PDB file of N, CA and C in Angstrom:
ATOM      1  N   PRO U  33       7.136 -24.086   4.904  1.00 44.00           N
ATOM      2  CA  PRO U  33       7.118 -22.652   4.663  1.00 44.00           C
ATOM      3  C   PRO U  33       8.102 -22.278   3.557  1.00 44.00           C
ATOM      4  N   SER U  34       7.727 -21.306   2.758  1.00 47.00           N
ATOM      5  CA  SER U  34       8.619 -20.858   1.690  1.00 47.00           C
ATOM      6  C   SER U  34       9.678 -19.944   2.280  1.00 47.00           C
ATOM      7  N   SER U  35      10.711 -19.681   1.474  1.00 43.00           N
ATOM      8  CA  SER U  35      11.781 -18.815   1.943  1.00 43.00           C
ATOM      9  C   SER U  35      11.309 -17.368   2.072  1.00 43.00           C
ATOM     10  N   LEU U  36      10.133 -17.066   1.506  1.00 53.00           N
ATOM     11  CA  LEU U  36       9.609 -15.706   1.599  1.00 53.00           C
ATOM     12  C   LEU U  36       8.616 -15.538   2.747  1.00 53.00           C
ATOM     13  N   ASP U  37       8.419 -16.590   3.559  1.00 60.00           N
ATOM     14  CA  ASP U  37       7.544 -16.457   4.721  1.00 60.00           C
ATOM     15  C   ASP U  37       8.306 -15.722   5.822  1.00 60.00           C
ATOM     16  N   ALA U  38       7.645 -14.802   6.452  1.00 76.00           N
ATOM     17  CA  ALA U  38       8.243 -14.076   7.573  1.00 76.00           C
ATOM     18  C   ALA U  38       7.132 -13.768   8.559  1.00 76.00           C
ATOM     19  N   PRO U  39       7.422 -13.857   9.863  1.00 85.00           N
ATOM     20  CA  PRO U  39       6.373 -13.586  10.853  1.00 85.00           C
ATOM     21  C   PRO U  39       5.692 -12.238  10.657  1.00 85.00           C
ATOM     22  N   VAL U  40       6.452 -11.230  10.234  1.00 91.00           N
ATOM     23  CA  VAL U  40       5.867  -9.908  10.064  1.00 91.00           C
ATOM     24  C   VAL U  40       4.817  -9.910   8.956  1.00 91.00           C
ATOM     25  N   PHE U  41       4.957 -10.789   7.966  1.00 93.00           N
ATOM     26  CA  PHE U  41       3.971 -10.843   6.886  1.00 93.00           C
ATOM     27  C   PHE U  41       2.596 -11.222   7.438  1.00 93.00           C
ATOM     28  N   GLY U  42       2.570 -12.171   8.349  1.00 90.00           N
ATOM     29  CA  GLY U  42       1.311 -12.567   8.971  1.00 90.00           C
ATOM     30  C   GLY U  42       0.706 -11.443   9.789  1.00 90.00           C
ATOM     31  N   GLU U  43       1.562 -10.701  10.482  1.00 93.00           N
ATOM     32  CA  GLU U  43       1.098  -9.558  11.271  1.00 93.00           C
ATOM     33  C   GLU U  43       0.496  -8.498  10.357  1.00 93.00           C
ATOM     34  N   TRP U  44       1.190  -8.189   9.251  1.00 94.00           N
ATOM     35  CA  TRP U  44       0.676  -7.186   8.319  1.00 94.00           C
ATOM     36  C   TRP U  44      -0.633  -7.632   7.697  1.00 94.00           C
ATOM     37  N   SER U  45      -0.701  -8.887   7.332  1.00 93.00           N
ATOM     38  CA  SER U  45      -1.935  -9.413   6.741  1.00 93.00           C
ATOM     39  C   SER U  45      -3.102  -9.280   7.729  1.00 93.00           C
ATOM     40  N   ALA U  46      -2.862  -9.601   8.985  1.00 93.00           N
ATOM     41  CA  ALA U  46      -3.907  -9.483  10.013  1.00 93.00           C
ATOM     42  C   ALA U  46      -4.320  -8.028  10.205  1.00 93.00           C
ATOM     43  N   ARG U  47      -3.360  -7.128  10.182  1.00 95.00           N
ATOM     44  CA  ARG U  47      -3.676  -5.701  10.336  1.00 95.00           C
ATOM     45  C   ARG U  47      -4.520  -5.204   9.159  1.00 95.00           C
ATOM     46  N   ILE U  48      -4.191  -5.647   7.945  1.00 95.00           N
ATOM     47  CA  ILE U  48      -4.976  -5.258   6.765  1.00 95.00           C
ATOM     48  C   ILE U  48      -6.391  -5.809   6.879  1.00 95.00           C
ATOM     49  N   GLU U  49      -6.513  -7.068   7.281  1.00 94.00           N
ATOM     50  CA  GLU U  49      -7.836  -7.692   7.415  1.00 94.00           C
ATOM     51  C   GLU U  49      -8.687  -7.005   8.473  1.00 94.00           C
ATOM     52  N   ALA U  50      -8.062  -6.369   9.456  1.00 95.00           N
ATOM     53  CA  ALA U  50      -8.794  -5.686  10.522  1.00 95.00           C
ATOM     54  C   ALA U  50      -9.351  -4.334  10.069  1.00 95.00           C
ATOM     55  N   LEU U  51      -8.862  -3.829   8.940  1.00 95.00           N
ATOM     56  CA  LEU U  51      -9.338  -2.538   8.429  1.00 95.00           C
ATOM     57  C   LEU U  51     -10.680  -2.693   7.731  1.00 95.00           C
ATOM     58  N   GLU U  52     -11.386  -1.595   7.604  1.00 95.00           N
ATOM     59  CA  GLU U  52     -12.577  -1.575   6.767  1.00 95.00           C
ATOM     60  C   GLU U  52     -12.134  -1.955   5.353  1.00 95.00           C
ATOM     61  N   PRO U  53     -12.970  -2.659   4.596  1.00 93.00           N
ATOM     62  CA  PRO U  53     -12.553  -3.100   3.249  1.00 93.00           C
ATOM     63  C   PRO U  53     -12.029  -1.972   2.354  1.00 93.00           C
ATOM     64  N   ALA U  54     -12.688  -0.830   2.349  1.00 92.00           N
ATOM     65  CA  ALA U  54     -12.237   0.272   1.492  1.00 92.00           C
ATOM     66  C   ALA U  54     -10.877   0.797   1.943  1.00 92.00           C
ATOM     67  N   ALA U  55     -10.666   0.884   3.250  1.00 94.00           N
ATOM     68  CA  ALA U  55      -9.379   1.349   3.778  1.00 94.00           C
ATOM     69  C   ALA U  55      -8.275   0.344   3.464  1.00 94.00           C
ATOM     70  N   ALA U  56      -8.598  -0.936   3.540  1.00 94.00           N
ATOM     71  CA  ALA U  56      -7.617  -1.972   3.215  1.00 94.00           C
ATOM     72  C   ALA U  56      -7.216  -1.883   1.743  1.00 94.00           C
ATOM     73  N   ARG U  57      -8.205  -1.717   0.851  1.00 94.00           N
ATOM     74  CA  ARG U  57      -7.899  -1.585  -0.586  1.00 94.00           C
ATOM     75  C   ARG U  57      -7.025  -0.370  -0.851  1.00 94.00           C
ATOM     76  N   ARG U  58      -7.374   0.763  -0.238  1.00 94.00           N
ATOM     77  CA  ARG U  58      -6.579   1.982  -0.433  1.00 94.00           C
ATOM     78  C   ARG U  58      -5.142   1.779   0.031  1.00 94.00           C
ATOM     79  N   ALA U  59      -4.974   1.172   1.195  1.00 96.00           N
ATOM     80  CA  ALA U  59      -3.631   0.950   1.737  1.00 96.00           C
ATOM     81  C   ALA U  59      -2.822   0.045   0.813  1.00 96.00           C
ATOM     82  N   LEU U  60      -3.418  -1.060   0.398  1.00 96.00           N
ATOM     83  CA  LEU U  60      -2.704  -1.994  -0.473  1.00 96.00           C
ATOM     84  C   LEU U  60      -2.388  -1.373  -1.824  1.00 96.00           C
ATOM     85  N   GLN U  61      -3.340  -0.641  -2.383  1.00 95.00           N
ATOM     86  CA  GLN U  61      -3.124  -0.009  -3.685  1.00 95.00           C
ATOM     87  C   GLN U  61      -2.028   1.040  -3.602  1.00 95.00           C
ATOM     88  N   ALA U  62      -2.078   1.868  -2.574  1.00 96.00           N
ATOM     89  CA  ALA U  62      -1.076   2.921  -2.412  1.00 96.00           C
ATOM     90  C   ALA U  62       0.310   2.314  -2.218  1.00 96.00           C
ATOM     91  N   LEU U  63       0.412   1.338  -1.334  1.00 97.00           N
ATOM     92  CA  LEU U  63       1.703   0.706  -1.087  1.00 97.00           C
ATOM     93  C   LEU U  63       2.241   0.021  -2.339  1.00 97.00           C
ATOM     94  N   HIS U  64       1.387  -0.725  -3.005  1.00 97.00           N
ATOM     95  CA  HIS U  64       1.842  -1.476  -4.179  1.00 97.00           C
ATOM     96  C   HIS U  64       2.322  -0.531  -5.273  1.00 97.00           C
ATOM     97  N   ALA U  65       1.558   0.507  -5.559  1.00 96.00           N
ATOM     98  CA  ALA U  65       1.965   1.468  -6.593  1.00 96.00           C
ATOM     99  C   ALA U  65       3.269   2.161  -6.198  1.00 96.00           C
ATOM    100  N   PHE U  66       3.378   2.574  -4.947  1.00 97.00           N
ATOM    101  CA  PHE U  66       4.583   3.237  -4.443  1.00 97.00           C
ATOM    102  C   PHE U  66       5.802   2.331  -4.610  1.00 97.00           C
ATOM    103  N   LEU U  67       5.650   1.077  -4.245  1.00 97.00           N
ATOM    104  CA  LEU U  67       6.763   0.133  -4.346  1.00 97.00           C
ATOM    105  C   LEU U  67       7.085  -0.201  -5.802  1.00 97.00           C
ATOM    106  N   GLN U  68       6.052  -0.344  -6.636  1.00 96.00           N
ATOM    107  CA  GLN U  68       6.285  -0.611  -8.057  1.00 96.00           C
ATOM    108  C   GLN U  68       7.073   0.510  -8.716  1.00 96.00           C
ATOM    109  N   GLU U  69       6.826   1.723  -8.267  1.00 97.00           N
ATOM    110  CA  GLU U  69       7.508   2.892  -8.843  1.00 97.00           C
ATOM    111  C   GLU U  69       8.764   3.265  -8.059  1.00 97.00           C
ATOM    112  N   ASN U  70       9.236   2.314  -7.236  1.00 95.00           N
ATOM    113  CA  ASN U  70      10.480   2.487  -6.494  1.00 95.00           C
ATOM    114  C   ASN U  70      10.492   3.770  -5.655  1.00 95.00           C
ATOM    115  N   GLY U  71       9.344   4.071  -5.061  1.00 95.00           N
ATOM    116  CA  GLY U  71       9.241   5.205  -4.159  1.00 95.00           C
ATOM    117  C   GLY U  71       9.009   6.545  -4.837  1.00 95.00           C
ATOM    118  N   ALA U  72       8.796   6.555  -6.138  1.00 97.00           N
ATOM    119  CA  ALA U  72       8.546   7.808  -6.857  1.00 97.00           C
ATOM    120  C   ALA U  72       7.060   8.146  -6.730  1.00 97.00           C
ATOM    121  N   VAL U  73       6.744   9.075  -5.831  1.00 97.00           N
ATOM    122  CA  VAL U  73       5.354   9.406  -5.513  1.00 97.00           C
ATOM    123  C   VAL U  73       4.615   9.935  -6.738  1.00 97.00           C
ATOM    124  N   GLU U  74       5.248  10.811  -7.513  1.00 97.00           N
ATOM    125  CA  GLU U  74       4.578  11.379  -8.693  1.00 97.00           C
ATOM    126  C   GLU U  74       4.161  10.269  -9.668  1.00 97.00           C
ATOM    127  N   ARG U  75       5.085   9.348  -9.951  1.00 97.00           N
ATOM    128  CA  ARG U  75       4.773   8.258 -10.884  1.00 97.00           C
ATOM    129  C   ARG U  75       3.724   7.311 -10.302  1.00 97.00           C
ATOM    130  N   ALA U  76       3.822   7.027  -9.016  1.00 96.00           N
ATOM    131  CA  ALA U  76       2.839   6.144  -8.379  1.00 96.00           C
ATOM    132  C   ALA U  76       1.459   6.783  -8.397  1.00 96.00           C
ATOM    133  N   ALA U  77       1.394   8.090  -8.134  1.00 96.00           N
ATOM    134  CA  ALA U  77       0.106   8.794  -8.180  1.00 96.00           C
ATOM    135  C   ALA U  77      -0.466   8.762  -9.593  1.00 96.00           C
ATOM    136  N   ALA U  78       0.388   8.981 -10.585  1.00 95.00           N
ATOM    137  CA  ALA U  78      -0.075   8.928 -11.978  1.00 95.00           C
ATOM    138  C   ALA U  78      -0.572   7.531 -12.324  1.00 95.00           C
ATOM    139  N   ARG U  79       0.102   6.502 -11.851  1.00 93.00           N
ATOM    140  CA  ARG U  79      -0.316   5.112 -12.089  1.00 93.00           C
ATOM    141  C   ARG U  79      -1.738   4.889 -11.552  1.00 93.00           C
ATOM    142  N   LEU U  80      -2.035   5.515 -10.417  1.00 93.00           N
ATOM    143  CA  LEU U  80      -3.341   5.334  -9.779  1.00 93.00           C
ATOM    144  C   LEU U  80      -4.367   6.361 -10.243  1.00 93.00           C
ATOM    145  N   GLY U  81      -3.916   7.388 -10.943  1.00 93.00           N
ATOM    146  CA  GLY U  81      -4.843   8.415 -11.410  1.00 93.00           C
ATOM    147  C   GLY U  81      -5.313   9.336 -10.304  1.00 93.00           C
ATOM    148  N   VAL U  82      -4.434   9.592  -9.329  1.00 94.00           N
ATOM    149  CA  VAL U  82      -4.772  10.476  -8.212  1.00 94.00           C
ATOM    150  C   VAL U  82      -3.691  11.547  -8.069  1.00 94.00           C
ATOM    151  N   HIS U  83      -4.003  12.588  -7.313  1.00 96.00           N
ATOM    152  CA  HIS U  83      -3.033  13.641  -7.019  1.00 96.00           C
ATOM    153  C   HIS U  83      -1.994  13.072  -6.054  1.00 96.00           C
ATOM    154  N   ARG U  84      -0.778  13.583  -6.128  1.00 96.00           N
ATOM    155  CA  ARG U  84       0.299  13.070  -5.265  1.00 96.00           C
ATOM    156  C   ARG U  84      -0.019  13.252  -3.785  1.00 96.00           C
ATOM    157  N   GLN U  85      -0.738  14.327  -3.438  1.00 97.00           N
ATOM    158  CA  GLN U  85      -1.075  14.516  -2.021  1.00 97.00           C
ATOM    159  C   GLN U  85      -2.106  13.493  -1.556  1.00 97.00           C
ATOM    160  N   THR U  86      -2.989  13.087  -2.453  1.00 96.00           N
ATOM    161  CA  THR U  86      -3.934  12.017  -2.120  1.00 96.00           C
ATOM    162  C   THR U  86      -3.168  10.730  -1.849  1.00 96.00           C
ATOM    163  N   LEU U  87      -2.211  10.427  -2.729  1.00 97.00           N
ATOM    164  CA  LEU U  87      -1.395   9.235  -2.531  1.00 97.00           C
ATOM    165  C   LEU U  87      -0.613   9.338  -1.227  1.00 97.00           C
ATOM    166  N   ASN U  88      -0.012  10.491  -0.956  1.00 97.00           N
ATOM    167  CA  ASN U  88       0.728  10.659   0.301  1.00 97.00           C
ATOM    168  C   ASN U  88      -0.160  10.404   1.514  1.00 97.00           C
ATOM    169  N   SER U  89      -1.394  10.863   1.448  1.00 97.00           N
ATOM    170  CA  SER U  89      -2.339  10.630   2.540  1.00 97.00           C
ATOM    171  C   SER U  89      -2.603   9.135   2.724  1.00 97.00           C
ATOM    172  N   HIS U  90      -2.806   8.436   1.617  1.00 97.00           N
ATOM    173  CA  HIS U  90      -3.048   6.984   1.693  1.00 97.00           C
ATOM    174  C   HIS U  90      -1.806   6.244   2.196  1.00 97.00           C
ATOM    175  N   LEU U  91      -0.642   6.711   1.801  1.00 98.00           N
ATOM    176  CA  LEU U  91       0.591   6.078   2.275  1.00 98.00           C
ATOM    177  C   LEU U  91       0.773   6.283   3.777  1.00 98.00           C
ATOM    178  N   ARG U  92       0.457   7.469   4.277  1.00 98.00           N
ATOM    179  CA  ARG U  92       0.540   7.719   5.730  1.00 98.00           C
ATOM    180  C   ARG U  92      -0.431   6.812   6.476  1.00 98.00           C
ATOM    181  N   GLU U  93      -1.642   6.662   5.935  1.00 97.00           N
ATOM    182  CA  GLU U  93      -2.620   5.761   6.564  1.00 97.00           C
ATOM    183  C   GLU U  93      -2.101   4.328   6.568  1.00 97.00           C
ATOM    184  N   ALA U  94      -1.488   3.906   5.467  1.00 97.00           N
ATOM    185  CA  ALA U  94      -0.947   2.549   5.381  1.00 97.00           C
ATOM    186  C   ALA U  94       0.200   2.355   6.380  1.00 97.00           C
ATOM    187  N   GLU U  95       1.080   3.350   6.474  1.00 97.00           N
ATOM    188  CA  GLU U  95       2.173   3.261   7.444  1.00 97.00           C
ATOM    189  C   GLU U  95       1.625   3.107   8.859  1.00 97.00           C
ATOM    190  N   HIS U  96       0.613   3.896   9.174  1.00 97.00           N
ATOM    191  CA  HIS U  96       0.008   3.828  10.510  1.00 97.00           C
ATOM    192  C   HIS U  96      -0.648   2.460  10.740  1.00 97.00           C
ATOM    193  N   ALA U  97      -1.416   2.004   9.754  1.00 96.00           N
ATOM    194  CA  ALA U  97      -2.132   0.729   9.901  1.00 96.00           C
ATOM    195  C   ALA U  97      -1.172  -0.445  10.076  1.00 96.00           C
ATOM    196  N   LEU U  98      -0.048  -0.423   9.344  1.00 96.00           N
ATOM    197  CA  LEU U  98       0.892  -1.544   9.409  1.00 96.00           C
ATOM    198  C   LEU U  98       2.035  -1.322  10.393  1.00 96.00           C
ATOM    199  N   ASP U  99       2.097  -0.117  10.965  1.00 96.00           N
ATOM    200  CA  ASP U  99       3.171   0.239  11.890  1.00 96.00           C
ATOM    201  C   ASP U  99       4.538   0.079  11.220  1.00 96.00           C
ATOM    202  N   VAL U 100       4.659   0.694  10.035  1.00 96.00           N
ATOM    203  CA  VAL U 100       5.909   0.681   9.278  1.00 96.00           C
ATOM    204  C   VAL U 100       6.291   2.112   8.916  1.00 96.00           C
ATOM    205  N   SER U 101       7.521   2.254   8.461  1.00 97.00           N
ATOM    206  CA  SER U 101       7.986   3.530   7.935  1.00 97.00           C
ATOM    207  C   SER U 101       8.512   3.293   6.525  1.00 97.00           C
ATOM    208  N   LEU U 102       7.923   3.981   5.560  1.00 97.00           N
ATOM    209  CA  LEU U 102       8.381   3.845   4.184  1.00 97.00           C
ATOM    210  C   LEU U 102       9.719   4.538   3.976  1.00 97.00           C
ATOM    211  N   ALA U 103      10.203   5.251   4.978  1.00 96.00           N
ATOM    212  CA  ALA U 103      11.545   5.836   4.923  1.00 96.00           C
ATOM    213  C   ALA U 103      12.613   4.768   5.166  1.00 96.00           C
ATOM    214  N   SER U 104      12.203   3.622   5.677  1.00 96.00           N
ATOM    215  CA  SER U 104      13.139   2.538   5.977  1.00 96.00           C
ATOM    216  C   SER U 104      13.305   1.621   4.763  1.00 96.00           C
ATOM    217  N   PRO U 105      14.517   1.530   4.219  1.00 95.00           N
ATOM    218  CA  PRO U 105      14.738   0.617   3.095  1.00 95.00           C
ATOM    219  C   PRO U 105      14.412  -0.833   3.450  1.00 95.00           C
ATOM    220  N   THR U 106      14.700  -1.236   4.669  1.00 94.00           N
ATOM    221  CA  THR U 106      14.408  -2.602   5.097  1.00 94.00           C
ATOM    222  C   THR U 106      12.907  -2.859   5.076  1.00 94.00           C
ATOM    223  N   GLU U 107      12.119  -1.939   5.617  1.00 95.00           N
ATOM    224  CA  GLU U 107      10.674  -2.138   5.641  1.00 95.00           C
ATOM    225  C   GLU U 107      10.075  -2.079   4.240  1.00 95.00           C
ATOM    226  N   ARG U 108      10.588  -1.197   3.377  1.00 96.00           N
ATOM    227  CA  ARG U 108      10.117  -1.167   1.989  1.00 96.00           C
ATOM    228  C   ARG U 108      10.416  -2.498   1.303  1.00 96.00           C
ATOM    229  N   SER U 109      11.596  -3.040   1.536  1.00 95.00           N
ATOM    230  CA  SER U 109      11.971  -4.325   0.933  1.00 95.00           C
ATOM    231  C   SER U 109      11.077  -5.451   1.446  1.00 95.00           C
ATOM    232  N   LEU U 110      10.833  -5.457   2.738  1.00 95.00           N
ATOM    233  CA  LEU U 110       9.958  -6.492   3.306  1.00 95.00           C
ATOM    234  C   LEU U 110       8.537  -6.369   2.770  1.00 95.00           C
ATOM    235  N   LEU U 111       8.053  -5.130   2.620  1.00 96.00           N
ATOM    236  CA  LEU U 111       6.716  -4.941   2.051  1.00 96.00           C
ATOM    237  C   LEU U 111       6.659  -5.486   0.623  1.00 96.00           C
ATOM    238  N   TRP U 112       7.697  -5.205  -0.172  1.00 96.00           N
ATOM    239  CA  TRP U 112       7.718  -5.721  -1.544  1.00 96.00           C
ATOM    240  C   TRP U 112       7.701  -7.256  -1.527  1.00 96.00           C
ATOM    241  N   LEU U 113       8.495  -7.858  -0.659  1.00 94.00           N
ATOM    242  CA  LEU U 113       8.504  -9.322  -0.560  1.00 94.00           C
ATOM    243  C   LEU U 113       7.150  -9.856  -0.098  1.00 94.00           C
ATOM    244  N   ALA U 114       6.470  -9.108   0.763  1.00 94.00           N
ATOM    245  CA  ALA U 114       5.135  -9.531   1.201  1.00 94.00           C
ATOM    246  C   ALA U 114       4.180  -9.570   0.019  1.00 94.00           C
ATOM    247  N   PHE U 115       4.263  -8.581  -0.879  1.00 95.00           N
ATOM    248  CA  PHE U 115       3.430  -8.606  -2.084  1.00 95.00           C
ATOM    249  C   PHE U 115       3.860  -9.750  -2.999  1.00 95.00           C
ATOM    250  N   GLU U 116       5.145  -9.912  -3.197  1.00 92.00           N
ATOM    251  CA  GLU U 116       5.654 -10.951  -4.098  1.00 92.00           C
ATOM    252  C   GLU U 116       5.309 -12.360  -3.616  1.00 92.00           C
ATOM    253  N   SER U 117       5.292 -12.558  -2.307  1.00 90.00           N
ATOM    254  CA  SER U 117       5.000 -13.879  -1.747  1.00 90.00           C
ATOM    255  C   SER U 117       3.508 -14.164  -1.680  1.00 90.00           C
ATOM    256  N   GLY U 118       2.684 -13.121  -1.836  1.00 90.00           N
ATOM    257  CA  GLY U 118       1.241 -13.299  -1.721  1.00 90.00           C
ATOM    258  C   GLY U 118       0.713 -13.056  -0.324  1.00 90.00           C
ATOM    259  N   ALA U 119       1.593 -12.741   0.625  1.00 91.00           N
ATOM    260  CA  ALA U 119       1.135 -12.444   1.986  1.00 91.00           C
ATOM    261  C   ALA U 119       0.268 -11.195   1.988  1.00 91.00           C
ATOM    262  N   LEU U 120       0.631 -10.221   1.161  1.00 94.00           N
ATOM    263  CA  LEU U 120      -0.220  -9.060   0.896  1.00 94.00           C
ATOM    264  C   LEU U 120      -0.624  -9.170  -0.565  1.00 94.00           C
ATOM    265  N   ARG U 121      -1.907  -9.012  -0.844  1.00 91.00           N
ATOM    266  CA  ARG U 121      -2.399  -9.178  -2.201  1.00 91.00           C
ATOM    267  C   ARG U 121      -2.370  -7.857  -2.950  1.00 91.00           C
ATOM    268  N   ALA U 122      -1.645  -7.882  -4.050  1.00 82.00           N
ATOM    269  CA  ALA U 122      -1.639  -6.703  -4.916  1.00 82.00           C
ATOM    270  C   ALA U 122      -3.012  -6.573  -5.553  1.00 82.00           C
ATOM    271  N   PRO U 123      -3.511  -5.358  -5.680  1.00 77.00           N
ATOM    272  CA  PRO U 123      -4.834  -5.159  -6.278  1.00 77.00           C
ATOM    273  C   PRO U 123      -4.853  -5.553  -7.745  1.00 77.00           C
ATOM    274  N   ASP U 124      -6.016  -5.995  -8.209  1.00 74.00           N
ATOM    275  CA  ASP U 124      -6.190  -6.274  -9.629  1.00 74.00           C
ATOM    276  C   ASP U 124      -6.068  -4.968 -10.389  1.00 74.00           C
ATOM    277  N   PRO U 125      -5.485  -4.993 -11.588  1.00 58.00           N
ATOM    278  CA  PRO U 125      -5.297  -3.744 -12.336  1.00 58.00           C
ATOM    279  C   PRO U 125      -6.584  -2.945 -12.532  1.00 58.00           C
ATOM    280  N   GLY U 126      -7.699  -3.589 -12.796  1.00 60.00           N
ATOM    281  CA  GLY U 126      -8.948  -2.874 -13.026  1.00 60.00           C
ATOM    282  C   GLY U 126      -9.500  -2.188 -11.799  1.00 60.00           C
ATOM    283  N   GLU U 127      -9.295  -2.776 -10.641  1.00 56.00           N
ATOM    284  CA  GLU U 127      -9.841  -2.187  -9.414  1.00 56.00           C
ATOM    285  C   GLU U 127      -8.891  -1.166  -8.802  1.00 56.00           C
ATOM    286  N   GLU U 128      -7.656  -1.118  -9.280  1.00 47.00           N
ATOM    287  CA  GLU U 128      -6.647  -0.241  -8.693  1.00 47.00           C
ATOM    288  C   GLU U 128      -7.073   1.220  -8.713  1.00 47.00           C
ATOM    289  N   GLN U 129      -7.435   1.734  -9.869  1.00 50.00           N
ATOM    290  CA  GLN U 129      -7.794   3.141  -9.966  1.00 50.00           C
ATOM    291  C   GLN U 129      -9.148   3.432  -9.359  1.00 50.00           C
ATOM    292  N   ALA U 130     -10.122   2.575  -9.577  1.00 52.00           N
ATOM    293  CA  ALA U 130     -11.481   2.845  -9.116  1.00 52.00           C
ATOM    294  C   ALA U 130     -11.570   2.959  -7.595  1.00 52.00           C
ATOM    295  N   ALA U 131     -10.949   2.044  -6.880  1.00 50.00           N
ATOM    296  CA  ALA U 131     -11.098   2.023  -5.430  1.00 50.00           C
ATOM    297  C   ALA U 131     -10.378   3.183  -4.752  1.00 50.00           C
ATOM    298  N   ILE U 132      -9.207   3.552  -5.242  1.00 49.00           N
ATOM    299  CA  ILE U 132      -8.461   4.607  -4.555  1.00 49.00           C
ATOM    300  C   ILE U 132      -9.139   5.957  -4.715  1.00 49.00           C
ATOM    301  N   ARG U 133      -9.906   6.145  -5.780  1.00 50.00           N
ATOM    302  CA  ARG U 133     -10.608   7.414  -5.979  1.00 50.00           C
ATOM    303  C   ARG U 133     -11.822   7.557  -5.070  1.00 50.00           C
ATOM    304  N   ARG U 134     -12.320   6.459  -4.513  1.00 50.00           N
ATOM    305  CA  ARG U 134     -13.516   6.515  -3.680  1.00 50.00           C
ATOM    306  C   ARG U 134     -13.175   6.799  -2.222  1.00 50.00           C
ATOM    307  N   THR U 135     -12.200   7.603  -1.991  1.00 50.00           N
ATOM    308  CA  THR U 135     -11.775   7.945  -0.641  1.00 50.00           C
ATOM    309  C   THR U 135     -12.790   8.887  -0.001  1.00 50.00           C
ATOM    310  N   PRO U 136     -13.307   8.512   1.160  1.00 51.00           N
ATOM    311  CA  PRO U 136     -14.225   9.438   1.842  1.00 51.00           C
ATOM    312  C   PRO U 136     -13.477  10.681   2.313  1.00 51.00           C
ATOM    313  N   ARG U 137     -14.153  11.791   2.244  1.00 49.00           N
ATOM    314  CA  ARG U 137     -13.567  13.057   2.703  1.00 49.00           C
ATOM    315  C   ARG U 137     -13.610  13.113   4.217  1.00 49.00           C
ATOM    316  N   SER U 138     -12.528  13.629   4.802  1.00 49.00           N
ATOM    317  CA  SER U 138     -12.510  13.815   6.259  1.00 49.00           C
ATOM    318  C   SER U 138     -13.325  15.044   6.607  1.00 49.00           C
ATOM    319  N   PRO U 139     -14.014  15.003   7.760  1.00 48.00           N
ATOM    320  CA  PRO U 139     -14.814  16.174   8.148  1.00 48.00           C
ATOM    321  C   PRO U 139     -13.968  17.364   8.487  1.00 48.00           C
TER     322      PRO U 139
END
């Protein structure tokens, strides 16, 4: 095992795999952009080409799906390491914007 392996990474990966494919892509894209922009929602939303409230909605869904809090520096750090280690797959640049915009509307 690499030094970046952690039991929680496997749990998060399993939780992502249990989601519908579109929901999994949205969660990963939102989290990755948020973490890349060091928690700056406006910049992360601009990176994805969505409104900040859309991004906030996707981030809340991701927090719920993974049972994490993005308010926790420890959990944000672990999430970043999960992306860096490959336990969570960062979206390809081309699919990043397209998939997050295809969010179904809630009734």
